[in-house]
Every structure is written in C-alpha cells, then in structure tokens.
XYZ file of C-alpha atoms in Angstrom:
561
model
C 6.787 -2.404 70.886
C 8.623 -3.271 68.757
C 12.470 -5.406 70.054
C 15.557 -2.320 70.539
C 18.352 -2.970 66.587
C 21.810 -1.498 67.740
C 22.934 1.400 66.755
C 24.691 0.941 62.649
C 26.795 3.928 61.415
C 24.373 4.578 58.782
C 21.884 6.451 61.666
C 24.705 8.634 61.834
C 23.325 10.630 59.160
C 19.748 10.467 61.042
C 20.866 12.378 63.813
C 19.699 15.887 64.412
C 22.021 18.767 67.318
C 20.791 22.562 67.896
C 22.916 25.086 69.338
C 23.929 28.008 70.015
C 20.634 29.512 72.085
C 19.777 32.289 72.894
C 16.881 33.545 74.948
C 15.716 37.256 74.372
C 16.488 39.881 76.133
C 13.068 39.498 77.317
C 13.063 36.421 78.569
C 9.498 34.913 76.476
C 11.764 32.598 73.427
C 14.270 30.570 72.774
C 16.368 31.133 69.450
C 19.127 27.923 68.427
C 20.305 26.319 65.902
C 18.444 22.365 64.172
C 21.333 21.242 62.326
C 20.327 18.026 59.923
C 22.096 16.392 57.472
C 20.923 16.348 54.293
C 20.394 12.548 52.865
C 20.473 13.254 49.103
C 23.871 15.521 49.384
C 24.716 14.219 52.841
C 25.844 17.601 53.823
C 24.326 19.158 56.707
C 22.068 22.096 57.297
C 20.929 24.542 59.301
C 18.079 26.602 60.382
C 17.120 28.688 63.160
C 14.734 27.396 64.539
C 11.559 29.166 67.785
C 11.481 27.582 70.675
C 8.645 29.962 74.009
C 10.501 29.583 77.242
C 7.764 28.791 79.094
C 6.829 25.135 76.552
C 5.243 24.818 73.445
C 5.717 22.987 71.076
C 9.176 24.414 69.052
C 9.022 25.656 64.852
C 11.246 26.282 61.959
C 12.539 30.248 61.755
C 14.608 30.463 58.988
C 13.824 28.041 55.097
C 17.487 29.073 53.890
C 17.833 26.530 51.713
C 21.890 25.812 53.259
C 22.963 27.056 56.310
C 21.270 30.204 58.158
C 23.642 30.209 61.848
C 24.007 32.638 64.609
C 21.173 33.793 65.793
C 21.246 37.323 67.829
C 18.955 39.242 68.905
C 18.817 43.517 69.144
C 18.810 44.721 72.777
C 15.535 45.912 72.280
C 13.796 41.918 70.507
C 12.641 42.827 68.350
C 14.571 41.580 65.276
C 17.313 39.135 64.847
C 20.376 38.606 63.030
C 21.703 35.594 61.478
C 24.314 34.565 59.479
C 23.274 32.990 56.233
C 24.696 31.622 52.578
C 21.316 31.637 51.525
C 22.696 34.456 48.633
C 25.958 32.072 47.772
C 29.060 33.165 50.509
C 27.553 33.829 54.200
C 26.569 37.648 55.722
C 24.771 39.242 58.250
C 20.955 38.743 57.696
C 17.975 40.622 59.255
C 14.800 39.748 59.813
C 11.421 40.534 62.533
C 10.646 38.721 66.098
C 7.987 37.221 63.996
C 8.510 36.404 60.833
C 8.412 37.634 57.315
C 10.817 38.380 54.623
C 14.303 38.266 55.829
C 16.335 41.059 55.228
C 20.284 41.441 53.324
C 22.217 43.623 55.371
C 26.390 43.014 54.587
C 27.409 42.530 51.362
C 31.389 41.602 51.542
C 33.162 39.882 49.698
C 35.300 37.486 51.677
C 31.658 36.785 53.354
C 30.832 37.913 56.732
C 30.007 36.640 60.285
C 29.917 36.455 63.883
C 27.042 39.440 64.587
C 27.459 41.765 67.678
C 23.932 44.323 68.197
C 25.496 47.693 70.249
C 23.661 48.794 73.206
C 21.508 50.782 71.251
C 20.590 48.176 68.368
C 22.220 50.972 65.936
C 25.063 49.485 64.544
C 25.739 45.681 63.818
C 29.816 44.563 64.376
C 31.052 41.932 63.061
C 34.203 40.266 60.940
C 35.277 40.272 57.421
C 38.517 39.329 55.887
C 40.760 41.551 54.140
C 43.499 40.793 51.717
C 46.266 42.680 50.181
C 44.918 41.610 46.863
C 41.763 43.099 46.902
C 40.820 46.192 45.471
C 39.124 47.869 47.610
C 35.870 49.154 45.978
C 35.652 46.075 45.749
C 35.120 44.987 49.680
C 31.058 45.623 49.522
C 30.418 43.939 45.422
C 29.585 40.211 46.362
C 31.639 37.921 44.057
C 30.651 36.797 40.527
C 30.834 33.545 38.837
C 34.228 34.988 37.043
C 35.672 36.670 40.736
C 35.602 33.446 41.323
C 36.244 31.403 38.435
C 39.742 33.379 38.716
C 40.694 32.835 42.503
C 40.392 29.012 41.582
C 42.453 28.852 38.133
C 45.205 31.550 40.515
C 45.172 28.844 43.396
C 45.652 26.105 41.345
C 48.189 27.369 38.817
C 50.635 29.117 40.821
C 53.282 28.441 43.899
C 52.218 29.799 47.052
C 55.702 31.215 49.596
C 54.272 29.705 53.170
C 55.904 32.171 56.001
C 53.847 30.957 58.641
C 53.300 27.364 60.529
C 49.316 27.149 60.303
C 49.315 27.996 55.961
C 46.436 25.304 56.122
C 43.629 23.533 58.324
C 41.679 20.358 57.784
C 38.827 22.198 57.932
C 39.182 25.371 55.282
C 42.922 23.654 53.369
C 44.522 26.327 52.264
C 44.787 29.481 54.536
C 44.748 33.043 52.302
C 46.808 35.659 53.044
C 43.731 37.513 53.641
C 43.266 38.319 57.850
C 40.236 38.289 59.970
C 38.934 42.120 60.813
C 36.391 43.816 62.920
C 34.024 46.250 61.180
C 30.465 48.670 62.010
C 27.293 48.915 60.146
C 24.519 51.516 60.969
C 21.641 49.128 61.016
C 19.050 50.656 58.612
C 14.931 50.426 58.243
C 12.620 48.726 56.382
C 13.091 49.499 52.491
C 16.692 51.217 52.753
C 19.997 50.480 50.629
C 22.145 48.299 52.376
C 24.704 51.226 54.075
C 28.344 51.177 54.100
C 29.967 48.785 56.887
C 33.347 50.796 58.310
C 36.318 48.559 59.752
C 37.553 49.120 62.818
C 40.242 47.131 63.377
C 43.780 46.802 60.668
C 46.581 45.023 59.749
C 48.004 42.118 59.070
C 46.112 40.354 61.917
C 42.966 38.584 62.305
C 40.616 39.894 64.925
C 37.510 38.491 66.911
C 35.972 38.663 69.645
C 34.426 41.834 69.598
C 32.275 43.840 72.592
C 30.991 46.665 73.100
C 31.188 49.485 75.592
C 28.024 50.024 77.250
C 27.771 53.551 75.781
C 28.802 52.901 72.478
C 31.890 54.672 71.760
C 34.407 51.914 72.002
C 35.008 47.859 70.799
C 37.422 45.480 72.681
C 37.919 42.955 70.673
C 40.967 40.076 71.033
C 44.161 39.156 68.722
C 47.757 38.269 68.445
C 49.816 41.398 66.812
C 52.321 40.180 67.373
C 55.440 39.394 64.731
C 54.752 35.939 65.582
C 51.862 34.502 65.349
C 52.711 30.652 65.005
C 53.460 32.020 69.847
C 50.463 31.109 71.747
C 49.628 33.977 72.825
C 46.058 36.537 72.184
C 45.472 39.678 73.956
C 42.144 41.954 74.613
C 42.801 46.045 73.320
C 40.164 48.785 72.705
C 39.568 51.180 70.940
C 36.860 53.416 69.909
C 34.217 53.065 67.120
C 35.114 54.814 63.718
C 33.511 57.870 63.263
C 31.813 59.382 60.364
C 33.942 61.571 58.861
C 37.159 59.132 59.547
C 39.476 58.284 57.289
C 38.230 54.737 58.155
C 34.881 55.556 56.779
C 36.542 57.348 53.426
C 38.182 54.097 53.472
C 34.467 52.641 52.634
C 31.846 52.651 50.116
C 28.304 51.419 50.405
C 27.177 48.003 47.618
C 25.701 49.162 44.712
C 22.159 49.385 44.694
C 20.173 46.180 42.885
C 20.647 47.288 38.587
C 23.362 49.910 39.150
C 24.865 50.694 36.617
C 29.057 49.935 36.646
C 31.302 52.938 36.956
C 33.832 53.648 34.378
C 36.506 53.426 34.194
C 38.466 56.736 35.276
C 35.929 56.288 37.498
C 36.043 53.409 38.638
C 40.757 54.087 38.668
C 39.446 57.483 41.213
C 37.908 56.305 43.464
C 40.208 52.390 44.259
C 42.636 55.503 44.459
C 40.392 57.427 47.106
C 40.253 54.540 48.615
C 43.554 52.982 48.630
C 44.702 56.760 50.095
C 42.126 56.135 52.783
C 43.412 52.843 54.214
C 46.937 53.750 54.594
C 45.796 56.406 56.750
C 43.176 54.608 58.435
C 45.641 51.533 59.491
C 48.526 54.612 60.255
C 46.037 55.689 62.374
C 44.706 52.646 64.297
C 46.495 52.114 67.679
C 43.929 50.179 70.291
C 45.471 50.618 73.308
C 46.617 46.918 75.203
C 45.210 45.880 78.215
C 46.787 42.968 78.499
C 50.181 43.355 78.411
C 51.662 41.366 75.569
C 53.430 37.514 77.510
C 49.446 35.315 78.242
C 46.423 34.087 76.511
C 43.129 36.058 76.949
C 39.230 36.436 75.216
C 36.108 37.328 76.139
C 36.123 40.389 76.996
C 32.342 41.890 78.297
C 32.413 45.570 79.441
C 31.269 45.557 83.494
C 27.327 47.680 83.143
C 29.523 51.042 84.304
C 31.743 50.376 81.489
C 34.213 49.975 84.258
C 35.718 47.255 84.045
C 36.725 45.097 81.189
C 35.969 40.948 82.589
C 38.853 39.096 80.852
C 38.543 35.274 80.388
C 42.405 33.121 80.180
C 45.903 33.277 81.626
C 50.006 34.516 82.001
C 51.629 31.532 80.598
C 52.674 30.664 84.220
C 52.807 27.017 83.665
C 52.916 27.501 79.684
C 50.135 25.989 77.500
C 49.202 24.274 81.069
C 47.612 26.722 82.119
C 44.050 26.616 83.405
C 42.313 29.884 82.507
C 41.213 32.124 85.177
C 38.764 35.605 85.625
C 40.825 39.204 85.328
C 39.215 42.176 86.224
C 40.569 45.308 84.110
C 39.888 49.392 84.801
C 38.932 50.295 82.353
C 40.749 53.316 82.388
C 44.032 51.303 82.789
C 46.516 49.268 85.725
C 47.020 46.462 87.423
C 43.904 43.737 86.657
C 42.015 41.471 89.969
C 41.515 38.453 89.314
C 39.357 36.132 91.030
C 41.652 33.317 91.822
C 39.747 29.417 92.528
C 42.358 26.602 90.526
C 40.470 23.391 91.338
C 37.688 25.219 88.566
C 38.935 25.034 85.118
C 36.282 28.549 83.301
C 35.017 27.176 79.886
C 34.216 24.059 78.665
C 37.047 21.887 77.637
C 34.923 18.721 77.038
C 35.487 16.320 74.229
C 32.307 15.364 71.734
C 32.329 14.235 68.117
C 28.569 14.669 67.386
C 28.245 17.957 69.110
C 28.255 20.684 66.637
C 30.272 23.850 67.189
C 29.863 26.512 68.907
C 30.521 29.355 71.463
C 30.096 27.946 74.421
C 27.574 29.540 76.885
C 28.780 33.742 76.695
C 29.824 34.769 79.127
C 27.795 37.113 81.954
C 27.700 39.569 83.665
C 25.116 40.225 86.035
C 22.721 42.995 85.945
C 23.735 44.829 88.332
C 27.724 44.317 88.351
C 27.745 42.116 91.849
C 29.356 38.172 89.838
C 30.475 37.727 86.252
C 28.883 34.162 85.085
C 31.379 31.322 83.846
C 31.622 27.850 82.042
C 33.511 25.914 84.732
C 34.488 21.940 83.991
C 35.031 19.394 86.381
C 35.343 16.161 86.667
C 34.332 15.953 82.867
C 31.111 17.279 83.896
C 30.281 21.392 82.194
C 27.994 23.455 84.654
C 27.599 26.938 84.475
C 28.441 29.429 87.786
C 28.593 32.814 89.080
C 32.156 34.326 90.182
C 31.440 37.258 92.600
C 32.989 39.982 92.125
C 34.011 40.216 95.587
C 35.934 37.738 94.929
C 34.060 34.808 97.617
C 33.490 31.531 96.251
C 32.239 31.138 93.250
C 28.607 28.640 92.623
C 27.218 27.040 91.552
C 23.998 28.017 89.311
C 23.443 25.329 86.249
C 24.851 21.536 86.823
C 24.731 17.809 86.780
C 26.023 14.921 86.175
C 26.012 16.554 81.560
C 27.967 18.633 79.261
C 26.765 22.655 78.892
C 27.951 23.147 75.736
C 25.827 26.600 74.995
C 23.695 29.848 76.427
C 22.813 33.103 77.470
C 21.255 35.812 80.512
C 18.325 37.505 78.971
C 17.914 41.264 80.266
C 17.229 39.993 83.680
C 19.618 38.061 84.519
C 16.588 35.719 85.819
C 16.180 32.916 82.927
C 18.822 30.565 80.909
C 18.617 29.182 77.966
C 21.590 26.196 77.148
C 22.062 23.427 75.609
C 23.489 19.853 76.881
C 24.608 17.148 76.183
C 25.543 13.989 78.089
C 27.147 10.531 76.977
C 23.482 9.056 76.412
C 21.722 12.030 74.337
C 23.223 14.416 72.130
C 22.131 17.392 73.475
C 18.863 19.965 73.791
C 17.181 23.147 75.018
C 16.789 23.888 78.053
C 15.313 26.996 80.214
C 16.846 27.269 84.029
C 14.861 30.083 85.996
C 17.336 30.370 88.560
C 14.611 32.851 90.682
C 12.393 29.543 91.158
C 14.889 26.724 90.928
C 13.029 25.470 87.889
C 14.000 23.715 84.704
C 12.008 23.169 81.359
C 13.732 21.535 77.945
C 12.913 22.459 75.572
C 13.362 20.380 73.153
C 13.254 16.484 72.162
C 15.108 15.949 68.775
C 15.979 12.901 68.459
C 13.358 11.035 70.948
C 12.576 8.783 68.030
C 15.247 7.636 66.397
C 16.987 6.397 70.499
C 13.974 4.849 71.430
C 14.662 2.761 68.265
C 17.477 1.669 69.863
C 18.905 0.153 73.082
C 22.273 1.843 74.255
C 24.591 -0.446 77.015
C 25.178 0.925 80.290
C 27.822 2.832 81.573
C 29.796 2.967 84.548
C 31.647 5.395 86.227
C 35.520 4.502 87.526
C 37.584 6.233 90.180
C 40.676 4.617 91.352
C 43.751 4.762 92.782
C 46.775 5.507 89.934
C 50.011 3.209 90.993
C 51.700 6.302 92.619
C 48.636 6.835 95.103
C 47.596 10.310 92.390
C 43.606 10.281 92.673
C 41.878 9.008 88.851
C 38.388 9.211 87.588
C 37.340 8.135 84.306
C 33.744 5.575 82.348
C 33.943 2.368 81.042
C 30.756 1.462 78.140
C 29.602 -2.281 78.284
C 28.792 -3.960 75.282
C 25.372 -3.734 74.178
C 23.769 -7.554 76.170
C 25.622 -7.132 78.444
C 26.330 -10.312 80.730
C 27.246 -11.136 83.928
C 29.893 -13.576 83.918
C 31.386 -13.416 80.010
C 34.598 -11.647 78.050
C 34.084 -8.772 75.874
C 36.860 -6.837 74.005
C 37.919 -4.358 75.631
C 38.917 -1.223 73.830
C 41.216 1.626 75.062
C 40.182 4.951 74.472
C 42.819 7.385 74.860
C 42.443 11.767 74.958
C 44.659 13.498 72.333
C 45.257 17.558 73.026
C 45.953 16.403 75.943
C 44.880 19.464 78.241
C 41.757 18.325 76.968
C 38.808 15.438 79.155
C 36.588 13.015 77.811
C 33.691 13.619 79.656
C 29.755 13.939 79.744
C 29.193 14.117 76.390
C 28.165 12.444 73.397
C 30.640 10.216 71.848
C 28.687 7.965 68.419
C 32.277 6.417 67.489
C 32.279 4.996 71.422
C 28.836 3.847 70.748
C 29.602 1.546 67.625
C 31.786 0.316 69.717
C 29.531 -0.906 71.852
C 27.015 -2.475 69.534
C 29.099 -3.639 68.565
C 30.185 -6.278 71.686
C 33.414 -4.022 72.621
C 33.563 -2.643 75.769
C 35.108 0.581 75.906
C 36.899 2.332 78.133
C 38.210 5.787 78.616
C 39.711 7.948 81.611
C 41.831 11.644 81.917
C 44.818 10.485 82.931
C 47.222 12.881 84.130
C 47.111 16.181 81.540
C 43.686 16.212 81.393
C 41.651 19.326 83.033
C 39.256 19.195 84.819
C 41.154 18.221 88.243
C 42.379 20.949 89.351
C 45.367 22.742 87.546
C 47.877 20.752 89.693
C 47.036 17.443 88.264
C 46.693 19.495 84.493
C 50.064 20.781 84.917
C 51.606 16.785 86.120
C 52.761 15.721 82.579
C 54.901 19.271 81.868
C 58.765 17.858 80.482
C 57.533 14.330 80.998
C 54.509 13.351 77.937
C 54.198 10.111 77.409
C 55.015 9.128 81.254
C 53.073 9.666 84.203
C 49.688 9.528 82.193
C 50.509 6.305 80.444
C 51.197 4.488 83.078
C 47.268 6.063 84.256
C 46.223 4.479 81.265
C 47.499 0.924 82.134
C 46.400 1.760 85.494
C 42.835 2.219 83.453
C 42.996 -1.348 82.345
C 44.052 -3.374 85.515
C 41.080 -1.667 88.015
C 39.293 -2.339 84.105
C 40.057 -5.904 84.140
C 39.204 -6.646 87.782
C 35.078 -6.581 87.060
C-alpha cells in the first residue's frame, strides 16, 4: 500500500458531505442530499441521491445543473418534492419515486423553499418572500433578466434606510425589504399546468416552520410577530388553511402558461387593482392564534396523531439566552401547556462543526400511537436521538454513540430511523437504525477513498477539575506523527456563542493544525451547552471570568501530559 500523507488545505475541495436524509413512508428507500465542490467553479453542487434502506449501492436521483435539495416524500411515498435552482431561482419541483422528468410546481418571483406535504398528499405548503414593492400579479411570474438588472441597479444606485438591527448577514448580504410568507399550492396531476398558490400568512414578519394538522384544516407555524424583531422571541401560531373563496385565494393568480400572451395595459391595471384589494382584505382578516403566549422562543411545532396536542420545542426565557429548550405540550383548543422537564438534557443540536452542511436536523416526531416524542439531544459533546414519553417518565436513548447525529427522519411505522452522523474523525455518512431489531446499517462511505490516503491524528478525551472544583470536559488532538517525550506547540481553540459546544464533530481547521505539527486543545468551558442548565447558566452576567479560568485550567491540565 502507498504511504499515507498528511491533510492539506486543498483537500477541502475533495470533501463530500451528505445531509437531510428522508426515509420513505414504507421504510424501504432513503433520499438524501450529496454535496461536492465543482472542480472548475469551486462552488458547492448538491444532488439528491437514493439508497436502499436494506443496503446496496447509493445512486444519483436528480441531475440538476446546480443544486437540488430538500427532498420530501409524499404521504403515499410515490412522489418526491424537492427544491431546485435548475430554472434560475430556487423553486419547488416534483418527481416520481422511480424517476423520470421532474415537473416544476412553483414559479414564485422571489423563489420558494421548505416544502411540506399535507397529510392527504393533495397540497404542499412552502415559503416564499413578499415585499411591499411587489406587484401582486408578478408574484407567480419568474423574474426576467431585465427584472434582475433593474433590481441590481436599484440596489447600487439608491440609498437605503434600515430600521432593523439585523439588516445584513454574511451569507445573504444586505437584507431586502421582504418577508418570508407561508403559501399553499395544490399538487397537479401529470400534464396539468402549474396551479395557483395561495398565501396563508400575512404582515411584515418572517413566517416559517409550517406543519399541518392531521385533518389538513390548519397549519401551525413559527414567527416573531412583535414590533421589534431584534427581540429574541418566537411564538407558535395556528391558522386555518384559506378556502377557495377566501380573500387570500382571490389575492393570487396562477403562473402564466408557456407562450401565453401578456395582458394589455388596461387589463393588467384592472387585475393589479383587483389583487391589491383582495390582498388588503386578506391581511386585515389574518388573525392567527398565538399558542405560546409571546414570552419565549419556540420552534418545531408538531401536531399529535389525534390532532389534540401540539408539541413545541422552546423555552420561556427563564434564564434569558442561557435557557435550555424543553418540550411543551399545548392543547390545540387552548389552555396551559404541560412541560416534559429534564434539565440535564438539551433538546436540539448545538454541536459545532466547520464542514458539515447546514440542514433541518433530526425531525421532531411523534410515535404513531402518540405515546412519545422523539427529538435530538446534546450531551457531553454528542448529539443523539431520545424518546420522551408523554407520560413524563424518564426519556429513553434510541440511537447514540460518540458522534453527532445531525439529521434524521422516521418511517411511517416509527420503527426505522434514517440519519446522518459524523464524528471527530469522519465528516458524515447516512445510516439506518432498526429500532425493533436494534440493528444499524451504514448506507454511504462518501469520503472513504480520500480518507484512506491520509494519516489522521490521535484524539484523547479529557475529564478534569476546574480550580473551584467544577467538572470540565474536552479533548486534545495530538500532532500527526506524535512521539512520546517530544515537545510540540499547542493551539487552544475557543468556541464562541457562548451557548454552543465542541464535540464529536469534524473540524477541518483542527485537523489541518494537527497535520502541520500542532497539538490542538478544545474544551467546553462554563456557558457551553450539553452539561445541564446550571452549567450553561454559570457565566450569565459574568462573561469572560469563569469561562476564561476554565480555559486556562485546561491548558495547565494539558501541559501535565
């Protein structure tokens, strides 16, 4: 065999990531997103792949020129909805389970994403942005090149005034004056034209996280509908799905059919006025019911199988930004919630990584009998999947290990979990776990050939005491080729947040330092997540003091090796 070499920065271009595993309702097939770096453009390219849950060779399922993401199975498992930019902007497309030509479902002016099927498979909810500058009749018409150039010129030439704190982000740039709204669109049969979408949410607020009630009559969603979006508040709301004769339905039009003639000037003006009035009426009539009460930060709402209870992940700011999320069970008809309270477990995934792609995480899921709720949980740097009994009994570990499970879905029976997981030494792959048999199967090994070329560092876990007796936890990554008794330079990595954590996840930055001959020390000082509420709250009002001493104590401990 060829001698192994050390990792170099250029290897980043060869890394492959997998994410967003979606197991089919019958548990037979897993759709997932596979992302690589295009060798010419050096830009990421994503495709949807399929893998048999019983094992077998994964195969590419979509072939878009750029990015196909967000695969979502129809309830009957016959159709896959996904998001693609193959036509320019990101839109929602449909494709049969066994392949064939994809069909475009939406043609929203500012793109579309986050598809969610209704329980009967007749509709899909999605998100698309709406701004005050939009003419109503253009929302279902794709942007022309002239439209895009006009927007670019306006952004370049005109000064803008911002009245919000979060006016810019590193990824998206300057924020346009638009808000994400939830829409619903019927699913057409083969050969039918693109249908008319109906706007469900209204107002100058971002809405997202749509979920359907079991009877398909209501949608629950998350939003901060206060007048100050800088407040870290987010509530869960419930609203009826608009009917065919509602003002919301009258405030939209179907996308124009290919080759259709543009309406005349007078006809266009009349249509615009009609849509404007209907939109005003729809916005005035939009009165969603606030389920969570306006005092906390909530997300991931899910209706129980019988539709009587809404499970919500979040908190009521008891410890301000240091509050760990819990499971709240709200009666759908109204009333006080019941809380599944286990303060030593953090619900969600706060483990940091620098290669793993962003994704929806492990989906919050009710068991089919409604007796328990399955969620991701972070503990001591690992992200696992737990089941929380609705009775309030102690939670049960379903799938764990020294790794980060960063995405996953259950099949219809609740017996199979498809998930994506990585570790300190692996970027991530797709797995299936049979909960009945207790068996796990690995479906992909996307970086196996590359990783076989490389000599990887040894990593040692650390458990030690702080100067005041608190228990601390972390890791040291030894230099590649480490020799006992020889001195090496040491780099102390410090995570931000502070309410996040290092853990069993791949960091290219640390691996490169180890390959260059450095030792790398990374720990979770007080304020980090994954060690209980008292630990994460220990630095609130005292930032840069106890956490600093924890880091220095870690250095002293590492130097005793």
